[in-house]
Amino acid sequence: MIVRAPQSDIPPAAGMPDILVVGHKTQNADIRRRSNDVQPYQVLARRDIRMAQAGTVDELLGKRVSQNTAGLSSAQKPQGSQGSVRSNFNLRGLGMDETLVLIDGRPMPRVPGMKFALAQADVNALSTGALERAEVLTSTAGGIYGPGAMGGVINLVLRRDYRGAEVTATSGLTSRGDGAYRRWDARAGFTPDGGATDVMIAYSRIMSDGLSNGERDYADRTRARKYAGGLPSLYVELPLSSSVNIASIGGTPLTLRAAYGGQALGSSITYLAPQDGRSPGDLGAALSSRAGGLDTGLPSGEGGTGSTLVAAQRSSMLLANLRHRFGSRLEAYLDLIRLSDKGIINYSRSSLTGTLSADDPRNPFEQDIGFVMPAPGLGTKGGTETRTTRVNAGLIVSLADEWKANLDVSLGQVRQLYAVAGRTYGLDALYALYGVPLAGRPALDPFSSAADFNAALADYQVQSSFRFAQVNRMSDGALRIAGPLARLGGGPVTATFLLEQRLEKVRPSRYDALSEPFGMPYGSAVPGFSERIRSAYAELHAPLIDRSSAIVPFRGLELQLAARRDATRARLQSGYLRNVIGAPDGFDSAGRAAITYTVGAKALPVPWLLVRASVATGEQTPPLSELGQTGVLISPIFDPRRGNKVTTTPVDLSVYGKGKITPERAKSFSAGLVLTPLGADGAVFSLDYTHIHRTREVDGRVIGDANYFVYNEAAFPGRVTRLPLSVEDAALGYTGGVITQIDTSYLNTGWTKVDAVDAHLSFPIGTATFGDFVVRGSLTWQPRFTRYIGLDAPAASYVDHSDGVLKWRGNGGIDWVSGPASISLSGQYYGPYRVTSATGSPSYAESVLAQQGRVWVSSQLTFDLAAAYRWELQRSGGLQPRSMDLRFGISDIFDHRPAIDVVGEPGYSIYANPYRRRFELALTLGV
């Protein structure tokens, strides 16, 4: 029997977890957050999500959350991300590891990395159609959410109140006929016993073809700009093309040998095309005619036009939820989330770079030359697959005096597999290219015909592969208790208490590869590691004064207080450091207990104005990477306090002292206002200022440099340990005793300061004749992102740099709804940015600017259009459809041409949409 879920507009009680208030309609373990809370949350409701026309959660938050500074998605960095299509959220630009991602208020297992890292959880396989809402806090929130919330928190709340069944098919294609996108969604919800038991299951499958470099002109435009401003400074910077591109070493003009015509080319560059003749006369004529030019076109095959521009994606999602009410005071649930993300890429080691001396008989020039030429027929295919599973079960118990308790146990796992395989050339091919082929192997002449060269190169082809899998297993147990403490003038004071323990443990693994030199196999073991966090948390919401109070400035005054203690223990695989450097036991772990808090208040001095302010702190867990990256620079140690005498006494160089690791910490301040001049159901405008100061950032530039710490001993107290100065040594003029230990570990001297202002507008306009309209917009102005890494380095501003954050970023639009019809027009704006990095050397900046031809990569403004219509169908029984929804959308309706950025992997603006104009059609049938 299928029974429709009852609807209710009654909001959950403020300050109590959703799951304890609205029961079976949600699995959200966090307190429901709203845009008019004490802290500046941005909430995307189901309608916002539906109108956004986003294929993934990554795309959704990139379009609608202006504080998300992430530029390129993982799929847009096919080789840099090793073919991963994971989600990538970066609030305020503080880094992915500083943005905490939750599903239904609970942590997901994080993605393991080879260098003792646990990266942000991957949720990109989660269907946007499965979301009830997204709650985003863009300031520090460690006092509520614990470690990892330095830059903010994203809580994705899933739909749980569905009864019935529906199936959706979505298909998309660009206006150029490529980049095909297909998605299937299905969900069903029912109660088999009249409402005591609720069952919900949902499935989604995404198949996206991605793009190849030959399907867009970004690489050609990048090359044309890169080489328009002059010659490459090094021959290794010559472009790979279908031709042999040539440059003299040292930049001297080229002159052909007499056998090839003897002409002076008057330039240091030229090229030889595949169709050019290879007789001395033809060769000389071709090289002379192309003097001063380079072939900048992409070669064919997987090293050029067939290489991946945007990774193909194969993703799936499975959600299942079972809840049963045992009377009025006890409820039990079982919940499953299974996500799978797989990226597929093609690439190739398809170029040969070499040099020929002036006396090499194969060299047609009188000068030493360098060259770059294609190596066709070679290619590698593969990518990264990330599978995430979380199962949680729990009980909800109604206690006395409206208090409730929730016991929740979660088990989760992430398995990440990076695997590629293909064919490449071995190291012996380079020997042959330099004129010394191994016995029995053919010679390689870059100036022979393309057919002869490729036939000879085929003899050097070898298999290549790489495979690396890691598994992270998570267990989490939590006890939540919430309820009213008292009643004050503004309403009930509610409190939420939490006790939790989370353990993530990455199993030992290994990588195996078939290496490029000679195709020989190799591999290595990768040690495991773990992180355990024990937490205690309390949050209090106290409405102190009624909204109608005579104390006008403090009407509606409400306090929010939260405090949290997190005791963390990070540990490497037992014995790892002992086996690597002989470190004693205990150096392979670090622990720390941190107390963080959130304090804030809001008030309604007038009915249409809400003012709010809050202060919050946060702290990261001890960084495992610092425990694992152990090494000492072994060199003579000169002691300036002992006449620069070389220290000969055995010195214990403590690289990572036991328990010495100090994690980063942040403190934020937010203040703002919310205007509702037309009442609670009218226009809403909010303006919030946020300041974040992150301290104790790691500086690893002098790690392991014992002499640096000895010569700067006064600046780093406690880093150098000495014996007491003896009378004999003092008589010699020494000012320090014999060194017994030098701590050369990381310095925690860096800091980052962020200032930002966020504005949000939602203006509903209802009409009796033309339907209902909503004008909306979000704009972020971030004038400050300054970072100091320590020592003598100057503080640097990262605002509007390619490796930093944009000063201006925003989105907006207008939505129209009239009965079963709806139309949405949305726009996204990204400000300009400098092509140079914030901390690059002057010479590097000069080189980049010479290639780009200008300082700025231009801003961009794109628009999307979405329309939908719903038909309620007449049913005669059975499984006949009860409704049908048709949705049509156009992304980037004006087909914006991305600006060129010569730095980095893709060759276009890091905030651009590489697909350009794309159409999407979706059909939903409800049963």
Tab-separated table of N, CA and C in Angstrom, residues 35-102:
chain	number	residue	atom	x	y	z
A	35	SER	N	18.870	31.135	6.837
A	35	SER	CA	19.583	32.319	6.373
A	35	SER	C	19.483	33.479	7.351
A	36	ASN	N	18.531	33.435	8.298
A	36	ASN	CA	18.425	34.505	9.296
A	36	ASN	C	18.932	34.061	10.664
A	37	ASP	N	19.820	33.067	10.680
A	37	ASP	CA	20.417	32.611	11.931
A	37	ASP	C	21.435	33.630	12.450
A	38	VAL	N	21.975	33.334	13.616
A	38	VAL	CA	23.008	34.185	14.193
A	38	VAL	C	24.229	34.211	13.288
A	39	GLN	N	24.616	33.070	12.764
A	39	GLN	CA	25.731	33.003	11.826
A	39	GLN	C	25.192	33.091	10.391
A	40	PRO	N	26.011	33.619	9.461
A	40	PRO	CA	25.519	33.890	8.098
A	40	PRO	C	25.483	32.640	7.210
A	41	TYR	N	24.458	31.823	7.407
A	41	TYR	CA	24.286	30.654	6.540
A	41	TYR	C	23.639	31.066	5.222
A	42	GLN	N	24.039	30.389	4.160
A	42	GLN	CA	23.323	30.474	2.890
A	42	GLN	C	22.647	29.137	2.663
A	43	VAL	N	21.355	29.152	2.429
A	43	VAL	CA	20.577	27.918	2.288
A	43	VAL	C	20.010	27.842	0.881
A	44	LEU	N	20.329	26.765	0.174
A	44	LEU	CA	19.751	26.485	-1.141
A	44	LEU	C	18.609	25.509	-0.949
A	45	ALA	N	17.403	25.959	-1.219
A	45	ALA	CA	16.233	25.103	-1.074
A	45	ALA	C	16.064	24.227	-2.307
A	46	ARG	N	15.093	23.316	-2.231
A	46	ARG	CA	14.890	22.368	-3.326
A	46	ARG	C	14.593	23.087	-4.635
A	47	ARG	N	13.811	24.178	-4.558
A	47	ARG	CA	13.506	24.921	-5.777
A	47	ARG	C	14.765	25.538	-6.373
A	48	ASP	N	15.643	26.095	-5.536
A	48	ASP	CA	16.890	26.675	-6.029
A	48	ASP	C	17.737	25.611	-6.721
A	49	ILE	N	17.797	24.445	-6.116
A	49	ILE	CA	18.606	23.355	-6.671
A	49	ILE	C	18.045	22.906	-8.014
A	50	ARG	N	16.727	22.806	-8.097
A	50	ARG	CA	16.085	22.350	-9.332
A	50	ARG	C	16.296	23.355	-10.457
A	51	MET	N	16.231	24.648	-10.133
A	51	MET	CA	16.370	25.673	-11.161
A	51	MET	C	17.821	25.898	-11.592
A	52	ALA	N	18.775	25.421	-10.814
A	52	ALA	CA	20.182	25.703	-11.101
A	52	ALA	C	20.693	24.976	-12.327
A	53	GLN	N	20.022	23.935	-12.756
A	53	GLN	CA	20.412	23.163	-13.927
A	53	GLN	C	21.878	22.723	-13.820
A	54	ALA	N	22.186	22.052	-12.727
A	54	ALA	CA	23.542	21.580	-12.459
A	54	ALA	C	23.569	20.062	-12.499
A	55	GLY	N	24.543	19.502	-13.198
A	55	GLY	CA	24.635	18.058	-13.313
A	55	GLY	C	25.235	17.388	-12.105
A	56	THR	N	26.063	18.111	-11.351
A	56	THR	CA	26.717	17.549	-10.165
A	56	THR	C	26.626	18.545	-9.011
A	57	VAL	N	26.886	18.049	-7.811
A	57	VAL	CA	26.915	18.927	-6.645
A	57	VAL	C	28.042	19.943	-6.791
A	58	ASP	N	29.156	19.531	-7.356
A	58	ASP	CA	30.275	20.431	-7.609
A	58	ASP	C	29.825	21.620	-8.460
A	59	GLU	N	29.108	21.329	-9.521
A	59	GLU	CA	28.624	22.382	-10.414
A	59	GLU	C	27.576	23.245	-9.721
A	60	LEU	N	26.719	22.634	-8.922
A	60	LEU	CA	25.670	23.374	-8.219
A	60	LEU	C	26.267	24.440	-7.302
A	61	LEU	N	27.213	24.053	-6.449
A	61	LEU	CA	27.784	25.005	-5.510
A	61	LEU	C	28.729	25.986	-6.193
A	62	GLY	N	29.265	25.597	-7.337
A	62	GLY	CA	30.067	26.538	-8.105
A	62	GLY	C	29.224	27.639	-8.709
A	63	LYS	N	27.984	27.306	-9.082
A	63	LYS	CA	27.092	28.293	-9.689
A	63	LYS	C	26.384	29.168	-8.664
A	64	ARG	N	25.985	28.603	-7.528
A	64	ARG	CA	25.080	29.298	-6.620
A	64	ARG	C	25.718	29.795	-5.324
A	65	VAL	N	26.938	29.391	-5.009
A	65	VAL	CA	27.587	29.830	-3.767
A	65	VAL	C	28.783	30.688	-4.152
A	66	SER	N	28.634	31.999	-4.047
A	66	SER	CA	29.683	32.911	-4.507
A	66	SER	C	30.915	32.874	-3.616
A	67	GLN	N	30.810	32.328	-2.403
A	67	GLN	CA	31.977	32.219	-1.515
A	67	GLN	C	32.824	30.998	-1.814
A	68	ASN	N	32.348	30.125	-2.696
A	68	ASN	CA	33.113	28.955	-3.101
A	68	ASN	C	34.125	29.389	-4.150
A	69	THR	N	35.395	29.478	-3.766
A	69	THR	CA	36.414	30.045	-4.654
A	69	THR	C	37.010	29.027	-5.618
A	70	ALA	N	36.541	27.794	-5.581
A	70	ALA	CA	37.098	26.763	-6.463
A	70	ALA	C	36.958	27.191	-7.921
A	71	GLY	N	38.014	26.998	-8.678
A	71	GLY	CA	37.987	27.314	-10.097
A	71	GLY	C	37.759	26.061	-10.917
A	72	LEU	N	38.836	25.493	-11.430
A	72	LEU	CA	38.721	24.293	-12.240
A	72	LEU	C	38.216	23.123	-11.410
A	73	SER	N	37.305	22.365	-11.983
A	73	SER	CA	36.885	21.118	-11.357
A	73	SER	C	37.953	20.060	-11.566
A	74	SER	N	37.847	18.965	-10.829
A	74	SER	CA	38.807	17.871	-11.011
A	74	SER	C	38.786	17.364	-12.443
A	75	ALA	N	37.608	17.286	-13.049
A	75	ALA	CA	37.495	16.785	-14.415
A	75	ALA	C	38.191	17.687	-15.417
A	76	GLN	N	38.328	18.990	-15.094
A	76	GLN	CA	38.977	19.931	-15.994
A	76	GLN	C	40.491	19.912	-15.859
A	77	LYS	N	41.019	19.115	-14.926
A	77	LYS	CA	42.468	18.934	-14.771
A	77	LYS	C	42.781	17.454	-14.957
A	78	PRO	N	42.565	16.916	-16.148
A	78	PRO	CA	42.597	15.458	-16.317
A	78	PRO	C	43.898	14.803	-15.896
A	79	GLN	N	45.036	15.417	-16.187
A	79	GLN	CA	46.295	14.798	-15.779
A	79	GLN	C	46.695	15.226	-14.380
A	80	GLY	N	46.463	16.490	-14.032
A	80	GLY	CA	46.807	16.958	-12.691
A	80	GLY	C	46.037	16.237	-11.607
A	81	SER	N	44.785	15.852	-11.896
A	81	SER	CA	43.972	15.123	-10.916
A	81	SER	C	44.006	13.623	-11.149
A	82	GLN	N	44.841	13.165	-12.077
A	82	GLN	CA	44.985	11.740	-12.405
A	82	GLN	C	43.654	11.121	-12.833
A	83	GLY	N	42.877	11.917	-13.566
A	83	GLY	CA	41.618	11.402	-14.083
A	83	GLY	C	40.514	11.341	-13.059
A	84	SER	N	40.677	11.968	-11.920
A	84	SER	CA	39.621	11.969	-10.911
A	84	SER	C	38.513	12.940	-11.301
A	85	VAL	N	37.289	12.630	-10.895
A	85	VAL	CA	36.156	13.539	-11.087
A	85	VAL	C	35.522	13.851	-9.735
A	86	ARG	N	36.338	13.864	-8.690
A	86	ARG	CA	35.862	14.137	-7.339
A	86	ARG	C	35.348	15.562	-7.211
A	87	SER	N	34.508	15.771	-6.197
A	87	SER	CA	34.047	17.116	-5.874
A	87	SER	C	35.196	17.938	-5.293
A	88	ASN	N	35.032	19.257	-5.364
A	88	ASN	CA	36.118	20.153	-4.996
A	88	ASN	C	35.510	21.455	-4.479
A	89	PHE	N	35.403	21.599	-3.156
A	89	PHE	CA	34.817	22.788	-2.547
A	89	PHE	C	35.897	23.531	-1.769
A	90	ASN	N	35.947	24.837	-1.947
A	90	ASN	CA	37.000	25.636	-1.328
A	90	ASN	C	36.406	26.966	-0.876
A	91	LEU	N	35.836	26.994	0.308
A	91	LEU	CA	35.209	28.205	0.823
A	91	LEU	C	36.269	29.202	1.273
A	92	ARG	N	36.121	30.419	0.815
A	92	ARG	CA	36.996	31.556	1.144
A	92	ARG	C	38.421	31.390	0.638
A	93	GLY	N	38.718	30.312	-0.095
A	93	GLY	CA	40.053	30.133	-0.635
A	93	GLY	C	41.055	29.557	0.333
A	94	LEU	N	40.607	29.106	1.504
A	94	LEU	CA	41.528	28.578	2.509
A	94	LEU	C	41.973	27.150	2.221
A	95	GLY	N	41.377	26.507	1.223
A	95	GLY	CA	41.801	25.171	0.852
A	95	GLY	C	40.703	24.146	1.052
A	96	MET	N	40.756	23.081	0.270
A	96	MET	CA	39.747	22.032	0.381
A	96	MET	C	39.735	21.388	1.757
A	97	ASP	N	40.912	21.247	2.353
A	97	ASP	CA	40.986	20.601	3.666
A	97	ASP	C	40.404	21.474	4.770
A	98	GLU	N	40.154	22.746	4.462
A	98	GLU	CA	39.590	23.661	5.445
A	98	GLU	C	38.074	23.797	5.303
A	99	THR	N	37.481	23.104	4.342
A	99	THR	CA	36.027	23.121	4.132
A	99	THR	C	35.481	21.749	4.487
A	100	LEU	N	34.640	21.698	5.501
A	100	LEU	CA	34.081	20.434	5.972
A	100	LEU	C	32.808	20.119	5.194
A	101	VAL	N	32.702	18.892	4.695
A	101	VAL	CA	31.542	18.462	3.922
A	101	VAL	C	30.807	17.368	4.695
A	102	LEU	N	29.528	17.588	4.941
A	102	LEU	CA	28.682	16.647	5.663
A	102	LEU	C	27.508	16.238	4.794
